[in-house]
Short mmCIF file of C-alpha atoms in Angstrom, two decimals:
data_model
loop_
_atom_site.label_atom_id
_atom_site.label_comp_id
_atom_site.label_asym_id
_atom_site.label_seq_id
_atom_site.Cartn_x
_atom_site.Cartn_y
_atom_site.Cartn_z
CA MET A 1 79.31 94.05 120.54
CA ARG A 2 81.33 94.59 117.37
CA ILE A 3 79.82 96.52 114.45
CA ILE A 4 80.77 94.84 111.18
CA ILE A 5 79.92 95.92 107.66
CA THR A 6 79.75 93.00 105.23
CA GLN A 7 79.27 93.90 101.59
CA ASN A 8 79.29 92.16 98.26
CA THR A 9 81.34 94.32 95.94
CA THR A 10 82.63 94.42 92.39
CA LEU A 11 86.29 94.72 91.40
CA ASP A 12 85.72 98.45 90.98
CA GLY A 13 84.36 98.76 94.53
CA ARG A 14 80.66 99.12 93.68
CA VAL A 15 78.21 97.68 96.24
CA GLU A 16 75.04 99.03 94.65
CA MET A 17 73.77 96.15 92.53
CA LEU A 18 72.72 97.74 89.26
CA ASP A 19 73.48 94.64 87.19
CA ASP A 20 72.85 90.95 87.86
CA TRP A 21 76.30 90.04 89.19
CA PHE A 22 75.02 88.78 92.56
CA ASP A 23 72.67 85.86 93.22
CA PRO A 24 72.28 84.89 96.90
CA GLN A 25 71.35 81.31 95.99
CA ALA A 26 74.09 80.68 93.41
CA GLN A 27 77.13 80.24 95.66
CA ASP A 28 79.69 77.48 95.85
CA GLU A 29 79.88 75.24 98.92
CA GLU A 30 83.03 76.87 100.30
CA LEU A 31 81.52 80.35 100.08
CA THR A 32 78.32 79.15 101.73
CA ALA A 33 80.36 77.57 104.52
CA GLU A 34 82.21 80.88 105.07
CA LEU A 35 78.94 82.80 105.22
CA MET A 36 77.53 80.38 107.76
CA ARG A 37 80.74 80.54 109.82
CA GLN A 38 80.34 84.29 110.03
CA SER A 39 76.60 84.04 110.73
CA ALA A 40 77.32 81.80 113.72
CA ASN A 41 78.81 84.88 115.47
CA GLU A 42 76.01 87.23 114.48
CA ASP A 43 73.80 88.41 117.33
CA VAL A 44 72.15 91.27 115.42
CA LEU A 45 71.47 92.02 111.76
CA LEU A 46 71.36 95.81 111.35
CA LEU A 47 69.72 97.09 108.17
CA GLY A 48 68.51 100.26 106.54
CA ARG A 49 64.86 100.39 105.51
CA GLN A 50 65.31 99.63 101.80
CA THR A 51 67.58 96.62 102.35
CA PHE A 52 65.28 95.42 105.13
CA GLU A 53 62.27 95.61 102.82
CA ASP A 54 64.22 93.79 100.07
CA PHE A 55 65.22 91.04 102.53
CA ARG A 56 61.72 90.85 104.04
CA SER A 57 60.11 90.41 100.62
CA TYR A 58 62.56 87.63 99.65
CA TRP A 59 64.01 85.53 102.49
CA PRO A 60 60.87 84.57 104.48
CA ASN A 61 59.42 83.17 101.23
CA VAL A 62 62.39 80.98 100.32
CA THR A 63 61.39 77.36 100.87
CA ASP A 64 64.10 75.45 98.99
CA ASP A 65 67.19 77.04 100.55
CA THR A 66 69.80 74.38 101.22
CA THR A 67 72.37 76.90 102.47
CA GLY A 68 70.70 77.71 105.79
CA VAL A 69 70.76 81.44 105.05
CA ALA A 70 66.95 81.79 104.99
CA ASP A 71 66.56 80.01 108.32
CA HIS A 72 69.27 82.15 109.87
CA LEU A 73 67.80 85.42 108.62
CA ASN A 74 64.33 84.49 109.80
CA GLN A 75 65.62 83.72 113.32
CA VAL A 76 68.31 86.36 113.92
CA ASP A 77 67.57 89.52 115.94
CA LYS A 78 67.01 92.21 113.29
CA ARG A 79 67.15 95.98 113.76
CA VAL A 80 65.95 98.25 110.97
CA VAL A 81 66.80 101.95 110.83
CA SER A 82 63.76 103.84 109.55
CA SER A 83 61.87 107.00 110.34
CA THR A 84 58.89 105.87 108.25
CA LEU A 85 58.42 102.16 108.96
CA THR A 86 55.92 101.50 111.73
CA GLU A 87 55.30 97.74 111.53
CA PRO A 88 58.27 95.51 110.63
CA GLY A 89 56.22 92.53 109.46
CA TRP A 90 59.11 90.10 110.02
CA GLN A 91 59.73 88.13 113.19
CA ASN A 92 62.47 89.20 115.61
CA THR A 93 62.62 92.76 114.24
CA GLN A 94 62.90 96.05 116.12
CA ILE A 95 62.66 99.47 114.48
CA ILE A 96 65.23 102.16 115.26
CA SER A 97 63.26 105.31 114.46
CA SER A 98 65.29 108.10 116.05
CA ASP A 99 69.00 108.93 116.22
CA PRO A 100 70.34 105.77 114.57
CA MET A 101 73.99 106.64 115.22
CA GLN A 102 73.29 106.92 118.96
CA ALA A 103 71.39 103.62 118.85
CA VAL A 104 74.31 101.92 117.10
CA ALA A 105 76.81 103.46 119.53
CA GLU A 106 74.73 102.04 122.40
CA LEU A 107 74.47 98.65 120.66
CA ARG A 108 78.25 98.66 120.29
CA GLU A 109 78.60 99.03 124.08
CA GLN A 110 76.36 96.04 124.82
CA PRO A 111 77.83 92.61 125.51
CA GLY A 112 77.64 90.16 122.65
CA ARG A 113 79.37 89.12 119.50
CA ASP A 114 78.69 90.72 116.10
CA ALA A 115 76.14 93.19 114.77
CA ILE A 116 76.29 92.85 111.00
CA VAL A 117 75.34 95.55 108.51
CA THR A 118 74.91 94.36 104.95
CA GLY A 119 73.57 96.22 101.94
CA SER A 120 72.12 99.35 103.58
CA ILE A 121 74.58 101.59 101.74
CA THR A 122 73.44 104.90 103.24
CA LEU A 123 73.51 103.47 106.77
CA ALA A 124 76.93 101.91 106.16
CA HIS A 125 78.32 105.24 104.91
CA GLU A 126 76.99 107.02 108.01
CA LEU A 127 78.51 104.41 110.34
CA ILE A 128 81.87 104.72 108.59
CA ALA A 129 81.77 108.54 108.81
CA GLU A 130 80.97 108.32 112.54
CA GLY A 131 83.82 105.88 113.22
CA LEU A 132 81.46 103.19 114.55
CA VAL A 133 82.75 100.27 112.46
CA ASP A 134 84.99 97.64 114.05
CA GLU A 135 85.48 95.45 110.97
CA TYR A 136 84.94 95.67 107.23
CA ARG A 137 84.22 92.48 105.27
CA MET A 138 84.26 92.42 101.50
CA PHE A 139 83.18 89.64 99.19
CA THR A 140 84.66 90.84 95.90
CA TYR A 141 83.03 89.44 92.76
CA PRO A 142 85.08 89.13 89.55
CA VAL A 143 83.00 91.69 87.67
CA TRP A 144 83.32 95.35 86.75
CA GLN A 145 80.14 97.41 87.02
CA GLY A 146 81.48 100.88 86.25
CA ARG A 147 78.72 102.75 88.08
CA GLY A 148 76.77 102.75 91.34
CA ARG A 149 77.56 103.60 94.94
CA GLY A 150 80.75 102.24 96.47
CA TYR A 151 81.70 100.59 99.73
CA PHE A 152 83.01 103.94 100.92
CA HIS A 153 81.15 107.15 100.15
CA ASP A 154 82.92 109.04 97.39
CA GLY A 155 80.91 112.27 97.62
CA ALA A 156 82.49 115.65 98.20
CA HIS A 157 81.06 115.94 101.73
CA SER A 158 82.11 112.54 103.02
CA ALA A 159 84.63 111.85 105.72
CA ARG A 160 87.91 110.33 104.62
CA PRO A 161 87.71 106.53 104.71
CA PRO A 162 89.69 105.01 107.58
CA ARG A 163 93.05 103.35 107.12
CA LEU A 164 92.58 99.61 107.26
CA ARG A 165 94.66 96.58 108.18
CA LEU A 166 94.03 93.23 106.48
CA ILE A 167 93.12 90.55 109.03
CA GLU A 168 91.87 87.76 106.76
CA SER A 169 91.61 86.90 103.07
CA LYS A 170 90.41 83.86 101.18
CA PRO A 171 89.65 83.08 97.51
CA PHE A 172 86.79 80.80 96.46
CA PRO A 173 86.47 78.49 93.41
CA SER A 174 83.91 80.88 91.89
CA GLY A 175 86.52 83.65 91.69
CA ILE A 176 85.02 85.57 94.60
CA VAL A 177 87.59 86.79 97.13
CA TYR A 178 86.75 87.42 100.78
CA SER A 179 88.79 90.02 102.65
CA ALA A 180 88.34 91.32 106.18
CA TYR A 181 89.88 94.54 107.49
CA GLU A 182 89.90 96.44 110.74
CA PRO A 183 90.70 100.11 111.31
CA SER A 184 94.44 100.46 111.84
CA ALA A 185 94.36 103.75 113.73
#
């Protein structure tokens, strides 16, 4: 199974949403179609606890979603990395409570298509540092935030981000640009 990080990001590479530049329900038809194309290959949604709790408090309650995202998220196999969560409270969810990098390495060895990490910035940074990411997907929004955590950890103790090779890119009418990369070596 491939481990893929998909993030919404600003032009300055910020994925932590400190401003209101991202609205999951305000997307053009082409962008929605791209998201659903990618979701069709998703066997597992892998999340950190905070992103999982954000998703769990929002998506199961969406009743007027015409995009299909809510239905997909409610049905997909979800794994949440947490040492404190004991009851997921969302269907099709398993908790990874110990050694998440080992669990992801084992997931990567299983047959299947894609395990997608989205949001979950701390988890994503750990996966990148451990070399467990097979593909990086970025939906770049035409905004500048100027603060917040980035796609790649920029702290003094982080591993150097991998060299990447562009494998796909596509602009959308909204000004959002999708780019996919894989490690080049």
